[in-house]
mmCIF file of C-alpha atoms in Angstrom:
data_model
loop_
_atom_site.group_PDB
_atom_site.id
_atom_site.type_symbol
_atom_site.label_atom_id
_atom_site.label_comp_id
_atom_site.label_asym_id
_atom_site.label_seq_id
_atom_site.Cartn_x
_atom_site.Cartn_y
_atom_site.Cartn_z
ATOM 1 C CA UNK A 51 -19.871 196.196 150.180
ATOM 2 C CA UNK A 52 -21.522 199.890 149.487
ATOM 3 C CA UNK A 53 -24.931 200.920 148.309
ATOM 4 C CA UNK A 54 -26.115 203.712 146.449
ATOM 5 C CA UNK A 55 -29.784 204.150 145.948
ATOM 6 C CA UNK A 56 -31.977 207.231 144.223
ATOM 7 C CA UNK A 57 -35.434 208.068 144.737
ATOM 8 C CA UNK A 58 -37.611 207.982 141.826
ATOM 9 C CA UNK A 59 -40.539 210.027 142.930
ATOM 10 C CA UNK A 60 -44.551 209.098 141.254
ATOM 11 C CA UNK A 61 -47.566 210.746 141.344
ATOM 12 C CA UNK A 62 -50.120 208.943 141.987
ATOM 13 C CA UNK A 63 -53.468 211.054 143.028
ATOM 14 C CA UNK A 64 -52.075 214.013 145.220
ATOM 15 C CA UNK A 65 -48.981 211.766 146.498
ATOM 16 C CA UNK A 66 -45.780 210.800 145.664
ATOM 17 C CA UNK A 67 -44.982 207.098 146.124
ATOM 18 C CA UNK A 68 -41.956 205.312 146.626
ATOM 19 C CA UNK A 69 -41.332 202.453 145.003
ATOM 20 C CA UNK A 70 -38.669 198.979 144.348
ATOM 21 C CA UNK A 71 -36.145 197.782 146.955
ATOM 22 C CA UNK A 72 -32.383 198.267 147.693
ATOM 23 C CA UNK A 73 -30.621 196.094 146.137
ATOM 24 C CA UNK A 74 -26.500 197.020 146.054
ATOM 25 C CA UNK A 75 -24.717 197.672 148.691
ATOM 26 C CA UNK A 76 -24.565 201.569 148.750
ATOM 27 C CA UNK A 77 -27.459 203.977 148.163
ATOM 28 C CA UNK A 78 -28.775 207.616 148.172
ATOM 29 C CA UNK A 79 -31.886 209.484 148.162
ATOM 30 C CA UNK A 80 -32.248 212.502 146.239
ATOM 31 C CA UNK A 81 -35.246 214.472 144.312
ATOM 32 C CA UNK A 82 -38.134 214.019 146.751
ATOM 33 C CA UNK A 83 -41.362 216.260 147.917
ATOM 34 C CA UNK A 84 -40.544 218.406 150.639
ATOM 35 C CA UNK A 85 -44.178 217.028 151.705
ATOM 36 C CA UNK A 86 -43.397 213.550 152.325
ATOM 37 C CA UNK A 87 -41.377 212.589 155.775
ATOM 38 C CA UNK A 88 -39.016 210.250 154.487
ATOM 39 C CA UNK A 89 -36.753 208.186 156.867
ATOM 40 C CA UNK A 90 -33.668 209.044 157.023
ATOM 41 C CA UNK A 91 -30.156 207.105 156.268
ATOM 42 C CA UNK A 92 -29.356 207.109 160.260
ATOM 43 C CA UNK A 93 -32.888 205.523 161.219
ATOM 44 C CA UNK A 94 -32.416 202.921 157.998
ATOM 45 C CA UNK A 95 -29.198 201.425 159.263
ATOM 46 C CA UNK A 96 -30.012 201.122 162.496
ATOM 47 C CA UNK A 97 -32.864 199.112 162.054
ATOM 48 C CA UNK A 98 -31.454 197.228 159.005
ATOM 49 C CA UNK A 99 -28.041 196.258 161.291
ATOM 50 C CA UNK A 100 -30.380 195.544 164.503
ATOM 51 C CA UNK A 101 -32.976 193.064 162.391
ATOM 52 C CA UNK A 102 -29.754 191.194 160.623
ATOM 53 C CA UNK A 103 -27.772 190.926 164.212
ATOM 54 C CA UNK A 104 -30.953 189.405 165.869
ATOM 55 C CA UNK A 105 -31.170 187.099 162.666
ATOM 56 C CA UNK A 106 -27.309 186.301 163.548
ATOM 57 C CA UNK A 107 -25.060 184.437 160.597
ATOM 58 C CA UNK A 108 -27.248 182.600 157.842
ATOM 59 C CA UNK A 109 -25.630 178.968 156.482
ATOM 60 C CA UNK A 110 -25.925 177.119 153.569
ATOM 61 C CA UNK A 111 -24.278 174.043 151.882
ATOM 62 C CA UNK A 112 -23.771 173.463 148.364
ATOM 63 C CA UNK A 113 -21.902 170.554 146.239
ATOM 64 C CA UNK A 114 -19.013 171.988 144.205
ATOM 65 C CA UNK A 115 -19.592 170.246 140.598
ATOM 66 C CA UNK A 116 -17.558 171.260 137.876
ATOM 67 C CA UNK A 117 -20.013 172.094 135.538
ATOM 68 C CA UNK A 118 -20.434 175.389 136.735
ATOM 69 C CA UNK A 119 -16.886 176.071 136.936
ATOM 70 C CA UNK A 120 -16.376 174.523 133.683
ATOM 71 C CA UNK A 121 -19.008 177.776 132.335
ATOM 72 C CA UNK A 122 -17.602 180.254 134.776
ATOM 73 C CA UNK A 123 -14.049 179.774 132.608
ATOM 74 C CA UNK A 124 -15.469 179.680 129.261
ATOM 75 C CA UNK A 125 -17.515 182.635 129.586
ATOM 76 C CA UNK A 126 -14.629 184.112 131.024
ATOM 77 C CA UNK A 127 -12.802 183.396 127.740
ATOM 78 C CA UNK A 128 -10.234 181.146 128.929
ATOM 79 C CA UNK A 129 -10.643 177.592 127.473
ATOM 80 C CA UNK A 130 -8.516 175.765 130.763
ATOM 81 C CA UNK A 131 -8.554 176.607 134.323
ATOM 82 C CA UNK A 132 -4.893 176.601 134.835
ATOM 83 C CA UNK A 133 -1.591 176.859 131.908
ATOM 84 C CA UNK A 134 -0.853 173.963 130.666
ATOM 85 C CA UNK A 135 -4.373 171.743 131.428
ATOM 86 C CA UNK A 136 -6.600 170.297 128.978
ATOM 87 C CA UNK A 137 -8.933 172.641 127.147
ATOM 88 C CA UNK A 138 -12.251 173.162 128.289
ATOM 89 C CA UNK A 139 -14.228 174.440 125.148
ATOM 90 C CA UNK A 140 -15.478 171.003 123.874
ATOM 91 C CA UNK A 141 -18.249 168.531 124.392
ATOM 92 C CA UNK A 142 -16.124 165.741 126.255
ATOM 93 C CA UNK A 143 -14.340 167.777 128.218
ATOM 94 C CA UNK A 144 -14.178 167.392 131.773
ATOM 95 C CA UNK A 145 -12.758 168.561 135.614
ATOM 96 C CA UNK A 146 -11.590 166.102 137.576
ATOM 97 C CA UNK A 147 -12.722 166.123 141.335
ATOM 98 C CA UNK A 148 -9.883 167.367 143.603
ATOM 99 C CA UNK A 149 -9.738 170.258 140.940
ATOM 100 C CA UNK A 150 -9.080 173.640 143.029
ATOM 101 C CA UNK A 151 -10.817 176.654 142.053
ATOM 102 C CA UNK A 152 -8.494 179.269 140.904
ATOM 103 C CA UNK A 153 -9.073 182.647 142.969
ATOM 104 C CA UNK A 154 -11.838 184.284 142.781
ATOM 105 C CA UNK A 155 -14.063 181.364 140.879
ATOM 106 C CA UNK A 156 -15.868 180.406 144.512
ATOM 107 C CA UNK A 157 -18.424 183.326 142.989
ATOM 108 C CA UNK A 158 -20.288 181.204 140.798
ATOM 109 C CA UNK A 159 -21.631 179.188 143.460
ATOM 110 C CA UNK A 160 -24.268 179.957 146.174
ATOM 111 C CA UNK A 161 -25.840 181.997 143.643
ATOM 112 C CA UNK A 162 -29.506 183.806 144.907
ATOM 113 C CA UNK A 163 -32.612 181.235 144.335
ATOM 114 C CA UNK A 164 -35.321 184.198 144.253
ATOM 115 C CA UNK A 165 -38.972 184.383 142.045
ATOM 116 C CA UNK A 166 -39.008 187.143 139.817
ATOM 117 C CA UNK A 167 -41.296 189.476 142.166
ATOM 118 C CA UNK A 168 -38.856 189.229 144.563
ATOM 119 C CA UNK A 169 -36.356 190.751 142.894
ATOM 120 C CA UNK A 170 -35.162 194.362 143.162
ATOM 121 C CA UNK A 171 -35.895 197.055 140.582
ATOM 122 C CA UNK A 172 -32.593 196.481 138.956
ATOM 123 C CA UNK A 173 -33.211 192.827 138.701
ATOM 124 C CA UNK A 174 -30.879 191.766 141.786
ATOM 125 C CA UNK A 175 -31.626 190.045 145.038
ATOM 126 C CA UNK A 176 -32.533 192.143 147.593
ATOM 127 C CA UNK A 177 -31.071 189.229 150.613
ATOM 128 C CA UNK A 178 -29.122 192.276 152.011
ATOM 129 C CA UNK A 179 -30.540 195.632 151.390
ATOM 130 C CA UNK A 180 -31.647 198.504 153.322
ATOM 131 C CA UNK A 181 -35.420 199.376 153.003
ATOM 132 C CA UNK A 182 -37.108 201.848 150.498
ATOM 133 C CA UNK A 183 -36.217 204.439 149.581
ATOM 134 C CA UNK A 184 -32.883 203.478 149.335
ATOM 135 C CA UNK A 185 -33.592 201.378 145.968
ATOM 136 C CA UNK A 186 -30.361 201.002 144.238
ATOM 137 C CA UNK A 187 -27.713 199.241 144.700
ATOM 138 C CA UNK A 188 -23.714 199.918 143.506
ATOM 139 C CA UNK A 189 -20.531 197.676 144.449
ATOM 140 C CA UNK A 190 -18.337 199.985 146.384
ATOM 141 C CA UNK A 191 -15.235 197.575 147.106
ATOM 142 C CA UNK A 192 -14.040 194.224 148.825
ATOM 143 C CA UNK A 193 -11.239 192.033 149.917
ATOM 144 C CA UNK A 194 -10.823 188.450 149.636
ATOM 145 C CA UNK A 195 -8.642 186.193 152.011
ATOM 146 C CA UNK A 196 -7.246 182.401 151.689
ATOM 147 C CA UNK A 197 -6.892 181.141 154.983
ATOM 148 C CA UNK A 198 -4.792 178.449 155.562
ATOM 149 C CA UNK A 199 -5.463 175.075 157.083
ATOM 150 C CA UNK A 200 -4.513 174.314 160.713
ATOM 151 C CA UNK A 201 -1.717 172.611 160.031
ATOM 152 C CA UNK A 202 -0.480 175.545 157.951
ATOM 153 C CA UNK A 203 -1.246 174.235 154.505
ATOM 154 C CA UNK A 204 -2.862 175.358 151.455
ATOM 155 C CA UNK A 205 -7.015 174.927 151.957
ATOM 156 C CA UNK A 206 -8.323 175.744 148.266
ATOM 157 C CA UNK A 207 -11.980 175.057 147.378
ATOM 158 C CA UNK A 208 -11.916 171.366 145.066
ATOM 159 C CA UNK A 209 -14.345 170.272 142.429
ATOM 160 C CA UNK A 210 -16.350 167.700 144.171
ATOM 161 C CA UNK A 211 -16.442 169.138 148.217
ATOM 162 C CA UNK A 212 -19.647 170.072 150.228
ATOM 163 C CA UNK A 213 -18.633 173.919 151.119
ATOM 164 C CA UNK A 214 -20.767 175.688 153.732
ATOM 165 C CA UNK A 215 -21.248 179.012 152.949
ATOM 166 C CA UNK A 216 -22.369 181.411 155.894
ATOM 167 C CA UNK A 217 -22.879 185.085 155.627
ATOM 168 C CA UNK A 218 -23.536 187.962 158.078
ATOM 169 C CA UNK A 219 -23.733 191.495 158.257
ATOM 170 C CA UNK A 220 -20.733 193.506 159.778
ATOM 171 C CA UNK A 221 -22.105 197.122 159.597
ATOM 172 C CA UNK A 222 -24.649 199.587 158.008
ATOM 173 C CA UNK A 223 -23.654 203.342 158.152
ATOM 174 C CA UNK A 224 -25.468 206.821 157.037
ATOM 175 C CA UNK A 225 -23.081 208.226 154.677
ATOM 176 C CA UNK A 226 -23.420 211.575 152.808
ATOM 177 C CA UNK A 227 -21.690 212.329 149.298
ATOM 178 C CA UNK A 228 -20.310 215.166 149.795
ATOM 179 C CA UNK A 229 -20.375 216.875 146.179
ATOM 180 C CA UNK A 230 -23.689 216.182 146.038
ATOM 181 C CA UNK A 231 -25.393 215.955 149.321
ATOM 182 C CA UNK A 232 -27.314 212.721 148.536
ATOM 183 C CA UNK A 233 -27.308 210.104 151.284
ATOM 184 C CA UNK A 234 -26.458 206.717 151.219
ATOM 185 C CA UNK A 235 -25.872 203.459 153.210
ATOM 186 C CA UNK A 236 -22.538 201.431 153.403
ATOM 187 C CA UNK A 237 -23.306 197.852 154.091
ATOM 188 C CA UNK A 238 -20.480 195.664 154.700
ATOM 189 C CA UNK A 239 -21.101 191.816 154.084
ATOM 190 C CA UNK A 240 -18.690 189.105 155.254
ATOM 191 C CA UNK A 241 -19.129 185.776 153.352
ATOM 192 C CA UNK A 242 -17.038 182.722 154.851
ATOM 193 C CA UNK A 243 -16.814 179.006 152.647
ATOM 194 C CA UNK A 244 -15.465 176.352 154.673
ATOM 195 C CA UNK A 245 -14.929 172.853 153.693
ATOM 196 C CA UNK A 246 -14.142 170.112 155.176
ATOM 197 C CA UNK A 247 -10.240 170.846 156.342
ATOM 198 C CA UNK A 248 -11.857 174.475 158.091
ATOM 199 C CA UNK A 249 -12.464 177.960 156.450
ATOM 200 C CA UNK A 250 -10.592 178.044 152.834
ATOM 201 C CA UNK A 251 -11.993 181.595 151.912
ATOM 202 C CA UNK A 252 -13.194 184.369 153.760
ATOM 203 C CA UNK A 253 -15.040 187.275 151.022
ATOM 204 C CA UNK A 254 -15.921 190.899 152.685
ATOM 205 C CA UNK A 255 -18.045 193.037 150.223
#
């Protein structure tokens, strides 16, 4: 996953403060006072990468229900998760546990829980962000892989499992556009949901 993140520069007094928090997964700095030492993209992903390797992998569990996948399609515009299976779109409709998410749906759980200060800027979490001044954040690219079970099976997330979700960080590097000269930090994520037949998706952002 990439960040991109701009400066906004304020006066306050005879300064210029920096201000909000990283919050993509690519970022630059750009527009600043030659007067004010500002760290650069190198120093920033080093200590960002060291402080999340000493933290190591972070874990958490969450019950599939099918409520939430049940809004995930709708909003999506499709009325039933697969061809041929009963409409979603009215008050007594239902998915049956066992249900398995169709690609890509395993994003509308683990959501962020944060408090509205401790948001970013831009209104997203800042879990996995660089520090200021690198303040915005932009989705650069991914890939998303289906393992299979050990004994060589299909292992799709089902409506009704207890999925652990862990995530760590695989890199942080000082990147410079090169049209613009504006720095920015690449930060790649790797999220892996397991179940309980053994790791059914593994998500790199």
């Amino acid at each position: 996953m990439a960040l991109s993140s701009a400066v906004q520069a304020a006066r306050h007094s005879s300064q210029t403060l920096f201000r909000g928090y990283s919050s993509f997964r690519r970022f630059s700095v750009h527009h600043y006072r030659r007067s004010v030492a500002v760290p650069s993209a190198t120093s920033i992903a080093e200590s960002f990468l060291s402080r999340f390797q000493s933290l190591g992998p972070q874990t958490r569990s969450q019950f599939l229900d099918a409520n939430q996948l049940q809004l995930l399609s709708l909003t999506l515009n499709r009325p039933s998760l697969y061809p041929d299976t009963p409409s979603l779109n009215n008050a007594s409709a239902s998915i049956p546990a066992g249900t398995p998410l169709p690609p890509g749906y395993h994003l509308v759980y683990f959501t962020p829980a944060f408090l509205e200060y401790e948001l970013g800027v831009d209104g997203t979490d800042a879990s996995y962000n660089p520090e200021t001044p690198f303040t915005r954040r932009m989705w650069a690219g991914g890939e998303v892989r289906w393992p299979r079970a050990a004994d060589g099976s299909p292992n799709p997330l089902r409506v009704g499992q207890e999925v652990q979700e862990t995530t760590k960080v695989l890199s942080a590097e000082p990147k410079v556009v090169r049209k613009t000269g504006e720095e920015m930090i690449v930060v790649g994520v790797e999220k892996e949901f397991r179940n309980e037949h053994g790791v059914a998706i593994i998500d790199r952002r």
